mmCIF file of C-alpha atoms in Angstrom:
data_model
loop_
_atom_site.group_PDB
_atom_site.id
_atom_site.type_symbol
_atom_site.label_atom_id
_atom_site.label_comp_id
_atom_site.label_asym_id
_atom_site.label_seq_id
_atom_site.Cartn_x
_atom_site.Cartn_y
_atom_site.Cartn_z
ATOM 1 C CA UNK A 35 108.611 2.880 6.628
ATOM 2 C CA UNK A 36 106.651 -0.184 7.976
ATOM 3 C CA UNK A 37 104.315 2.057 10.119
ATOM 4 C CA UNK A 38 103.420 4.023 6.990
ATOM 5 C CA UNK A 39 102.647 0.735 4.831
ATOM 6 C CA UNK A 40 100.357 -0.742 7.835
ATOM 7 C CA UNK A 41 98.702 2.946 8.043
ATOM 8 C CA UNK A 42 98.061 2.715 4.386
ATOM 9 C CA UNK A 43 96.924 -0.769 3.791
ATOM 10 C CA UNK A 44 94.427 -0.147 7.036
ATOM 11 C CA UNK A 45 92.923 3.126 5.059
ATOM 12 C CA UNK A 46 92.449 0.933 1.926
ATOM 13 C CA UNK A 47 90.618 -1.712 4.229
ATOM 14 C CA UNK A 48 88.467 1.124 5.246
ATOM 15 C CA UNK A 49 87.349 2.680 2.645
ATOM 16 C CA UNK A 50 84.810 0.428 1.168
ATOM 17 C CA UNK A 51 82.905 -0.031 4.384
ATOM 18 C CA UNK A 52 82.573 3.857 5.083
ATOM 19 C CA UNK A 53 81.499 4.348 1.004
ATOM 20 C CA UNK A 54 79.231 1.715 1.875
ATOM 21 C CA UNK A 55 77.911 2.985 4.827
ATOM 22 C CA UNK A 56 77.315 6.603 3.057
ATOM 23 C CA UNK A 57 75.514 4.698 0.334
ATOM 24 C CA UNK A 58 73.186 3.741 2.796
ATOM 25 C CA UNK A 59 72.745 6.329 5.114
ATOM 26 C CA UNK A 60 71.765 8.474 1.437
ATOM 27 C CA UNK A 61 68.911 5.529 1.276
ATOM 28 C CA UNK A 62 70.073 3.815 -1.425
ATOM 29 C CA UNK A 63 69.517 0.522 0.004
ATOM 30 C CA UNK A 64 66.794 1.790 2.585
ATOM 31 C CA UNK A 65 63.854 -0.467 3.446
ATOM 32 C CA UNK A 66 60.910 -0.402 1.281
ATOM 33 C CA UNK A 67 57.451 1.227 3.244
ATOM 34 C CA UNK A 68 54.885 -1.843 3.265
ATOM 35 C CA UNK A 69 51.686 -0.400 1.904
ATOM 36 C CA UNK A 70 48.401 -1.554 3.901
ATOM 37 C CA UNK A 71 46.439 -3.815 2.217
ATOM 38 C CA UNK A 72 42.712 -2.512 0.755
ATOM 39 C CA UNK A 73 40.115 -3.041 3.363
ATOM 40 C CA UNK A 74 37.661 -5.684 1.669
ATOM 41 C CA UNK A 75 34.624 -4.540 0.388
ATOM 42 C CA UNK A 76 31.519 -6.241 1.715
ATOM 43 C CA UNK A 77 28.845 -5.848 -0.715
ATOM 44 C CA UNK A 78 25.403 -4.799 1.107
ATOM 45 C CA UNK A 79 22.023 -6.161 -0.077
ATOM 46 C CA UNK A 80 19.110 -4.154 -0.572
ATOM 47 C CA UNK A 81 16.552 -4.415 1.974
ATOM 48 C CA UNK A 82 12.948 -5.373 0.155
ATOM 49 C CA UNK A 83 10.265 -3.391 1.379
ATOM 50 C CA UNK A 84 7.680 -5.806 2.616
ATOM 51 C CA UNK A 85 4.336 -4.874 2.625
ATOM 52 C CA UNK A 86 1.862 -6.038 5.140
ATOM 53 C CA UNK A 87 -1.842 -5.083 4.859
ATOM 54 C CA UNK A 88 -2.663 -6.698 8.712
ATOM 55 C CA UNK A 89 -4.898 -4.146 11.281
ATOM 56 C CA UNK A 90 -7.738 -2.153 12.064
ATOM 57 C CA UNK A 91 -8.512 0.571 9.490
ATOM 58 C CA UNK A 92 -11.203 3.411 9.120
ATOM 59 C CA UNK A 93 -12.092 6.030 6.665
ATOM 60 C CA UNK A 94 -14.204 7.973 4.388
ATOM 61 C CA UNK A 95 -15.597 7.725 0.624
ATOM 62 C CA UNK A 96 -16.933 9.504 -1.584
ATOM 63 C CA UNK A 97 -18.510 9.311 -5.006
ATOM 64 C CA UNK A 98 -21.572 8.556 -7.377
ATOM 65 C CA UNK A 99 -24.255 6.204 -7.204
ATOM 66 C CA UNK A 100 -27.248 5.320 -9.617
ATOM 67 C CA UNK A 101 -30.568 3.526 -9.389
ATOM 68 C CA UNK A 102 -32.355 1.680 -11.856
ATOM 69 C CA UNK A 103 -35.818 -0.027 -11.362
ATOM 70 C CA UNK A 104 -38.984 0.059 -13.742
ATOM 71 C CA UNK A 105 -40.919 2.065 -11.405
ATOM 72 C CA UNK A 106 -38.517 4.887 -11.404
ATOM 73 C CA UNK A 107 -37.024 7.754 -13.888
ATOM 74 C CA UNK A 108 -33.912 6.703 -16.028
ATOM 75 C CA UNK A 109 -31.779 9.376 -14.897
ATOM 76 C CA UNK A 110 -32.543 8.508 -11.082
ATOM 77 C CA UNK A 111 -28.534 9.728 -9.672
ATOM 78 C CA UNK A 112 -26.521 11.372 -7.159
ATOM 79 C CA UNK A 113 -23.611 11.613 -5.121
ATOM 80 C CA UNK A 114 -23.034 9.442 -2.074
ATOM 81 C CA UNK A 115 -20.642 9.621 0.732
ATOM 82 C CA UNK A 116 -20.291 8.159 4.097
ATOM 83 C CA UNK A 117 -17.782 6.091 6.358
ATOM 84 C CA UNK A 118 -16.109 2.574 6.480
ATOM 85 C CA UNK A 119 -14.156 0.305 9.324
ATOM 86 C CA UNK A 120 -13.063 -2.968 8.468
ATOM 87 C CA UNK A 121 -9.689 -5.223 9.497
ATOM 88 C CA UNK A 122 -7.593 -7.434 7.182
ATOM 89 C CA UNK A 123 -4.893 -10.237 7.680
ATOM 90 C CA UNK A 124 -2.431 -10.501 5.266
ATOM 91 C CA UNK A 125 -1.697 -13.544 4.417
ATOM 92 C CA UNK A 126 1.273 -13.124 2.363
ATOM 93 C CA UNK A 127 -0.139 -12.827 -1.256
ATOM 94 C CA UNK A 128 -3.579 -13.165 -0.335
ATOM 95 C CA UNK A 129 -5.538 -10.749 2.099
ATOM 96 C CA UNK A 130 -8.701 -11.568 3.609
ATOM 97 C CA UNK A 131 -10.960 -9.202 5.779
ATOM 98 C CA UNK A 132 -14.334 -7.708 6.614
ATOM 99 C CA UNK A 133 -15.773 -4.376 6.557
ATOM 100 C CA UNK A 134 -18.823 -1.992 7.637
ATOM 101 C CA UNK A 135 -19.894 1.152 5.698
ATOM 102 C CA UNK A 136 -22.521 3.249 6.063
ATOM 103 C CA UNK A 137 -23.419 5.877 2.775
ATOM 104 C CA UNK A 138 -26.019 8.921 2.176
ATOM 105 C CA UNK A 139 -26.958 9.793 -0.500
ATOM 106 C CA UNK A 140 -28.840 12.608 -2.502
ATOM 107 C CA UNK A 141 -30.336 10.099 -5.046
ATOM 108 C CA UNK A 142 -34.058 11.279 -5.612
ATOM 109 C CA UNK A 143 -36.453 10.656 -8.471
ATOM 110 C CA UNK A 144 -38.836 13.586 -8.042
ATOM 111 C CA UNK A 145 -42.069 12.906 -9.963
ATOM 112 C CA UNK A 146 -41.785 9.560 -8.203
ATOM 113 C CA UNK A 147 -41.391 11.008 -5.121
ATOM 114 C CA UNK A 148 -38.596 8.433 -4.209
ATOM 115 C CA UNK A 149 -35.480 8.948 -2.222
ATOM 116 C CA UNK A 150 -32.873 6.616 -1.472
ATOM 117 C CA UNK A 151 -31.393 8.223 2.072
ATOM 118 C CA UNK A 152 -28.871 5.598 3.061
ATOM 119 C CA UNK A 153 -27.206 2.366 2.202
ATOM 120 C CA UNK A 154 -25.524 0.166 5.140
ATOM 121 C CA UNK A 155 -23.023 -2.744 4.162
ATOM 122 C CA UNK A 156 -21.708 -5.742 5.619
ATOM 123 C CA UNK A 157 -18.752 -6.552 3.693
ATOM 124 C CA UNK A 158 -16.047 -9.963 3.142
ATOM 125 C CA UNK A 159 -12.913 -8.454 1.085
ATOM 126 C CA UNK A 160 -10.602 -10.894 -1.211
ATOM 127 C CA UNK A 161 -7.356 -9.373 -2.266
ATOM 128 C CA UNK A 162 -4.121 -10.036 -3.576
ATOM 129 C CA UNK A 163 -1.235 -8.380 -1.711
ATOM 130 C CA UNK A 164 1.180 -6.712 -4.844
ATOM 131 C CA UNK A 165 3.203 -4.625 -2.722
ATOM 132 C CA UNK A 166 1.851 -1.055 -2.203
ATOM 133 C CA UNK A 167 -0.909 -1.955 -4.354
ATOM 134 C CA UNK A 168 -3.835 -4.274 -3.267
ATOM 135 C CA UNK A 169 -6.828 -4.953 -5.949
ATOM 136 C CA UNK A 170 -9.705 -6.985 -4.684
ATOM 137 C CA UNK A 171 -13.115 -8.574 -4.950
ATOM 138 C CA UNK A 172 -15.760 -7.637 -2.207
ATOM 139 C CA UNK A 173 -19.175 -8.978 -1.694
ATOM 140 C CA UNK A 174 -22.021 -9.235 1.142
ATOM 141 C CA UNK A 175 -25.208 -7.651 2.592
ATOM 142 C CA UNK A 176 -26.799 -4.502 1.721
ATOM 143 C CA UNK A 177 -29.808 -2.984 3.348
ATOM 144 C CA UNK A 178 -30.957 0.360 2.045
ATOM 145 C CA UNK A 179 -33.350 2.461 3.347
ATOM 146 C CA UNK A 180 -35.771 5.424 1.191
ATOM 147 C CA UNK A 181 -38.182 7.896 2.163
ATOM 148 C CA UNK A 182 -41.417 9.643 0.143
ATOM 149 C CA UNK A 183 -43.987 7.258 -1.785
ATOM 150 C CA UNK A 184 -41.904 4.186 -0.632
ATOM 151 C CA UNK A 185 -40.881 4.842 3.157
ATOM 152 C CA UNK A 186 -38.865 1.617 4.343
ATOM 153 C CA UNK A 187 -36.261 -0.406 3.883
ATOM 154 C CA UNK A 188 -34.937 -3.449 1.771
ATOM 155 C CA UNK A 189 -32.197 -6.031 2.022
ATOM 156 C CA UNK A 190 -30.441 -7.272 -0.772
ATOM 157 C CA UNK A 191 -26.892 -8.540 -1.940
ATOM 158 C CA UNK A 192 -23.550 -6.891 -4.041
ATOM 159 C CA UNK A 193 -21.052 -7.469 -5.501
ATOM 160 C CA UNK A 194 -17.880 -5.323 -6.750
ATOM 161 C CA UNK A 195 -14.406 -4.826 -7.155
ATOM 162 C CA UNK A 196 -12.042 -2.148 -5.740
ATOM 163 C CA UNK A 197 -8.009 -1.065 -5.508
ATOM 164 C CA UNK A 198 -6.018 0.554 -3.203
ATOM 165 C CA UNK A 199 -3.002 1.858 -2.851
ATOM 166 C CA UNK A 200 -0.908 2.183 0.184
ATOM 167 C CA UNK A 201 1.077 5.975 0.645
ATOM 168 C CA UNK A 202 2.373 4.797 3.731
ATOM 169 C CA UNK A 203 2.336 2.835 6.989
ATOM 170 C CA UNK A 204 -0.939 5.039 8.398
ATOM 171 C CA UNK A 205 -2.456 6.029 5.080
ATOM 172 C CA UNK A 206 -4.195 4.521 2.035
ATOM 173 C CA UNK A 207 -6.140 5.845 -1.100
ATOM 174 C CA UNK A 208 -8.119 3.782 -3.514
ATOM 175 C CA UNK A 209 -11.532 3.269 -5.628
ATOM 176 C CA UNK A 210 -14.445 1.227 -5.497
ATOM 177 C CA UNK A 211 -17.199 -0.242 -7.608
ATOM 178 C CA UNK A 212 -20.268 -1.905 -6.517
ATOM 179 C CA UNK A 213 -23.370 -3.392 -7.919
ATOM 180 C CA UNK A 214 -26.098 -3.929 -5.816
ATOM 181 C CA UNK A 215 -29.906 -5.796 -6.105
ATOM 182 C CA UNK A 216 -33.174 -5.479 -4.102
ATOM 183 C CA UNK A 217 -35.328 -7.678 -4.951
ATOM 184 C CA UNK A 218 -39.253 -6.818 -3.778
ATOM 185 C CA UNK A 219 -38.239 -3.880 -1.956
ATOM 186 C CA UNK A 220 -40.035 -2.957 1.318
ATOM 187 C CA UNK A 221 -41.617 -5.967 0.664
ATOM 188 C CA UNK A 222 -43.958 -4.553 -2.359
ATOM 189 C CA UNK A 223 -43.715 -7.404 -4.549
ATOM 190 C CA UNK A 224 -42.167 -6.933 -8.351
ATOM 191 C CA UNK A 225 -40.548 -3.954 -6.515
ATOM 192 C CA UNK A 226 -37.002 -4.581 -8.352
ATOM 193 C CA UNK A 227 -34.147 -2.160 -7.315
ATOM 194 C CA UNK A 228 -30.326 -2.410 -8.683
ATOM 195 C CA UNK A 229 -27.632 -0.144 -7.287
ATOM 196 C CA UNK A 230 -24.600 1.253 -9.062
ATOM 197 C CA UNK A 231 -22.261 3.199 -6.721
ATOM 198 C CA UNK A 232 -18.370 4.440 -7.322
ATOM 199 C CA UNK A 233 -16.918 5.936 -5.221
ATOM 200 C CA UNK A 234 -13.221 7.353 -4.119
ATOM 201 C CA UNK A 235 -11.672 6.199 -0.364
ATOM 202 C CA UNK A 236 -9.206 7.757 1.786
ATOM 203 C CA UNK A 237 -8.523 4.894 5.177
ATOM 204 C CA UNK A 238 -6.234 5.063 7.943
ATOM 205 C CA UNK A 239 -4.308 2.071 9.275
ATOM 206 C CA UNK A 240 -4.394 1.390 13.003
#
């Protein structure tokens, strides 16, 4: 009879360990899975696009000029087109630079027997760097040169203002107005010519 009670009490000593030990082996007390932590987000800043209007350009233009003077016909017009070089510096909002151009012309006043053949500039350009956008004042020397009853040249000064617009690193567009005076022209005095051109320009960046 004593075996049989120390067999029993042993079984009753058991038991609770092996229900506990099936409770956990079923996972009721199995470890909790860590979940990673979020990768922090690092916010990135937009990159400005800075625009820089420095180096060596050359192009083309074309538009309209018109001559006035007392010794010629009101309606004295015509188109004019030709070629510029130049270089600016940008100097961070303002841009400073020089340029040649060189324009023919068709402008002739017929029962005057006047043509004005070409118009050569020496240019100083003033403009304010806005981003892809650059308006400006120009100004300088002008020499233009006609052929017919007045076959020669004069010198004389303008004055205008012009825009442009950069498309991309290589490539600009923009517009142009100028106002020009020769005063005594070819040297015949009271000889008065002004100059209104506009034209459109297409320039490539070096």
């Amino acid at each position: 009879m004593k075996p049989t009670f120390t067999a029993a009490r042993a079984s009753m000593f058991a038991l609770p360990f092996a229900i506990f030990g099936g409770v956990a082996t079923a996972g009721g007390l199995a470890e909790p899975i860590a979940t990673p932590a979020p990768a922090p987000v690092v916010p990135v800043a937009p990159v400005p696009v800075a625009g820089d209007w420095t180096g060596f350009y050359a192009g083309a233009q074309l538009g309209y000029g018109e001559l006035d003077s007392d010794a010629l016909d009101d309606d004295t017009n015509g188109a004019v087109y030709g070629a510029h070089a130049g270089y600016l510096y940008d100097l961070g909002s303002v841009v400073l630079g020089g340029e040649l151009d060189l324009d023919g012309t068709n402008i002739e006043d017929e029962d005057a027997d006047v043509a004005l053949d070409t118009v050569t500039r020496a240019k100083l350009r003033v403009g304010y760097d806005a981003g892809a956008f650059m308006p400006y004042f120009t100004g300088g020397i002008a020499q233009a040169r006609t052929s017919g009853a007045v076959d020669g040249d004069g010198t004389g000064g303008f004055a205008g203002l012009g825009l442009e617009y950069r498309i991309s690193d290589s490539l600009r567009v923009g517009g142009e107005v100028l106002q020009h005076q020769f005063e005594d022209f070819n040297d015949v005095d009271g000889l008065d010519i002004d100059a209104t051109t506009a034209t459109a320009r297409v320039s490539f960046q070096f």
